[in-house]
Amino acid sequence: MIRTGKVRAAYFRNSGGETKTFSEELLTFTLETAGATYAFAASEEGFLLHVYYGKKLGDDDLSYLLRLNENPFSLKSNLRDKVSFMDTKGFEYPCHGTGDFREPCLTVMDKDGMSACELKYCSHEIVKGKPALQQKDVPCIPSTWSSQDEAETLIVTMHDSHLALRAELMYTVFSGLDVITRSVRFYNEGSDSIGLRSVLSACVDFDSDKYDMITLNGGWGRERMVERAPLRHGKQRIDSSRGESSHQYNPFAALASRSADEDSGEVFGFNLIYSGNFIAQAEVTQHDMTRFVIGINPFDFEWKLLPGYDFQTPEAVMVHSSQGIGQMSRTFHDLYRSNLIRGEWKNKTRPVLINNWEATYFDFTDEKLVAIARQASELGIEMLVMDDGWFGHRDSDSSSLGDWFVNGQKISGGLKKLADTVNSFGMKFGIWFEPEMVSPDSRLYRSHPDWAVQVKGRPLSMSRAQYVLDFSNKEARDFVYGMMKNVLDSANIEYVKWDMNRCLTEAGSLSLPADRQREIWHRYVLGVYDLMNRLTTDYPHILLENCSGGGGRFDGGMLYFSPQIWTSDDMDAAERLKIQHGTSLCYPPSSMGAHVSDCPNHTVGRTTPFAARGDVALMGTFGYELDVTRISAEDRNSIPLQIAKFKKYSPLVRTGDLYRIGNVFRDGSWDAWMFVSKDKSEALLTVVQVLARPNYASRIYKLKGLEPERKYRVEELGLTLSGRTLMNAGLPVEMHGDFSSRTFYIAG
């Protein structure tokens, strides 16, 4: 619910022993979510002042929290100290250059080379539902969406008269969720261009410095490792300047009270629905306040805003929890499953697929793929995905990216014959693309070297023997999509894996003028969104899975187009515990691509039991990445049982609430988690023992999320106990051996 109102705020100033009283009319804005209140106010001078964000309050006048009675920091009574006012108050959308020396959301460069700006309140409106994010000449900007009856949106218009720059701050609240989404749209209403150098999506000024910052860091094969550290004076940030959201940092961060844990304490989660360069930063100021900002990374960025044009920032999602980190995660999951992911596969159980990458790498033919498919179909696997190496003359990673036509030496009968053969086994057929890349050794690059991302006259740096295509160039995008359409129209293809295996370097475009070169970072991402939007519009039946060298682009921007994302190239069951735990802090398990792979694991060389690999993969989409014609008979015979388990529990995993019982980052030798149905009638507990202990005592796991007075039957143990007992006394589980696992179905 969104409320507005006017209040009269009184304050005083002491001058030479004399007390003078003043009053100021404030226009107040109050946003109420399921469990929180967010409040700010517009002063008579037009400043948009942050008031409060935290646990839900009543309908009291909160203007006293602005502390306008404290000298000398009030403008109406003390214009001589404007800078002191600007440098101490909390602002909804702080600007650079007029006295606020903390991190700004908006930095500009005008025609005279000046950077000062100051947005002032003009007007506001409240609308039902949630308007789509829009920008002139931009086909698609991913964001959350809603029906008119499940959301309400406040749009606050601000203006800098000197620049003739208008800004619309958009806030949306969702019914039943502790969520606020924010974004900003700029309009150039003047006759001169304006350089936008920093255009962040959201700012919150907290009146405390007593927070820990939780982030998801890592690298290839170890994405989204959880790190928690107390804030200190100064700026603590995570960011990406790689052209993608990145393996190294994810566009998620949380501020947690020092005592907050998985199940208690106040937590504020922030996530940017964006797939390119970003910044998420907490700054503890001289007055022990904390400013948190999130948005497009200002580093190496500038957007030339022409007269009459607009610019739309990506959407920031803010989640509040008064019940710890776990409740924050479940809120993100609910929002993204219901109001971000779209399409035919949004609420469907995903097919159990087998991918040939680790089975064959580049060394395969259609005969080999048919043999894998025939054996896989007999085991109950539902889809064969043909990975890298089917196109051009690609026998290694040194050629052919950009040549999206079938390699006749490998697929001798053509793509349609292969797909039809796979279909004849009762299986679906899927295919791998890397549309954003081009190999120097390719027809495409030889014909259009100008379509690579590059700086004119400077040598291009290679990574994985490939360059990046300039997706800011519509001509290049159209050409690539034309090739993809030819492939997709040629056979019954029901799944696409979209990969991206390198970051941007020498970031420039031969299709952009000199004064627009720094737009390349953002225009590239918008180009990717354009192509994905075309793909999902033209082929709505196709299940799209995103990938970027594994989990290098696991973000909300990708989830808008694909209901699942490849979580990591590291499929080792022990490593996946950490990767999937960290990913689940923000993103729903139903979106996590997770497979059972071969052993010794191709990434870390570890051997884990086939059963444990299956139980860990059960937390995500579930599939296989191995050669079923070569594994042991024991493992092969386990596959139908694993698939039956997935089919039984997939609806619960896909729609239920996740409760993390263990924390492998903290506990190390074990992990455990639960999925609980929304009506509390059933649950699935998974326990993994990473390293065995030198004793025979069982470990007790205290369950979560159950209905206290309800009786539950633990099938595998033959026990019937109340939810209260299971949560408070716990369930003893005996396990032996390293990397062992067990699952328990709990029905009430």
C-alpha angles and dihedrals in degrees: 000000000000123000132182130190146151124249135178111233117199124202138159142215128210113223119177092334092311120117116219121190124211135176133205132192113235127194105217130205121197123186117190122196128180092285110002145063123218116189138176137159141212114227125215087258090057099252114146103221125194113231112172146344119180146073116004116280135190127257095281124139103262097186091106087073089070087069093213089165092071116102134268099001106087121094103207092058098032117032090161089072101048092132091056088052093049094048096052111034125086114248131198094217111008120204132205128250110027103082109297103112096180123096108303128215093210127045122165142179116215130200090272093053093255124140105193117116136164124190117205130194115262110162145324143211136194119218134184117249123002125295116226117250109257140182130175112266092005111114099198138010114182117232142138116286137198146179118257094256098051101052143034127202132207116202115194117192119211131178142199104206094192091058096030085231120152124196129192114203110202123201122180128188122195125216112253095004130100090228138122121182122200138190139153132225120198128204127193104218095171136081098250130070118253124210111223106205101166121022108164121182103224145006131190122187108205118199092225141058096204098108139113117221116225118199139169111233136162143102141252110328093010104060126166101015109178116243125179125186135162117254118251133187112293133031124322113184147164121203147154128228094169099097092255134064085258145211089260099060132009121216090247130098135160134202110213130185110252092253096044117121136165095297108023143036135052119296132177115201125196128191130174116216093219138109102206140059111336143167130211113181140172117199123191108206136209089267094053093254124133124227115196120192133175134181146090111346108257090208110114090350132127130151121200104221106202123207109278094018133110138212126208122203121216117264122265119207118210119194125187124200130180090182102064137261094314094061090047089055094048090052092052089048093051093048096047096044092049106028110024110034112072141176140058094312095051095103101016130109105250119238117256103249137190119212119202098211101101090030096060111353105197095335104093144107132196088263091058092048092049090052091052091046094049093052093042093052091055089056094052099260109149107201140033116210117199107211133195120336106049098106142066110353094311115158094145137013092272100085153028105034104147094032097100100181128106121277101232092198090065103028096040098172096045132255096282093055091050093048092046091051092050089047090052088064089058092257134125121235128227137180141206126235134177098194098168096060139073132192119223084228097063139099090239095057094043089053097040114021086154089069093070120097103257150138110247111257095004121110115253119242116228127216120185084357092291144105130217119252116233101250090177084074110082092199090060092046092050092050094050093046090050090058091047091051091052089055096043092048093049098067144012097277114170102171135042126194108202111201135187116189107180143036128241121272131171084027105206140113128224087206095060127076120244094259092056101045095106089061089071094093094057097034089054091057092046087052091054090050090050093055094044090049091053091048095050092043096049095040107031092161093060117100105226119203119187124215136172111186082314113309102357095119104034099145144122093263090064093042089060088067103027125040091210137036129197101255099205142333086236106089097169105134094226094049091044090061089069096038094050093042091054093044091051092060087081112000127065118252089233087070097052114102105219129173141179106242137191125273141266080049112247093225105043103011094236124143117218130173116274089234093056091049088054095048092050092048089050088074089070139028095308127221144133135267106185143078107275090192092063107037122100120281089242093056092042091053089052093061098078089050092050091048091050089052091050092050091050096049103028095096089052093048092045098048107018131096117265118226116186108212098173132038111211090193088060105026097038100182098059144021136191138178140173138213113207123190117242092248091048091236097123142015141184120217120197121191124187124188106204096183125014123237123230095246140067099237118122120233119239117228118197108215126220142206099032128131105260100221097038120104115233130195116216099207100197093050100036091233129141114197139153120262088243091057094045091050099042104031097026138207122285113225122188118206136169131199137026118293093012123151143189135189127206127197112212118194127184 
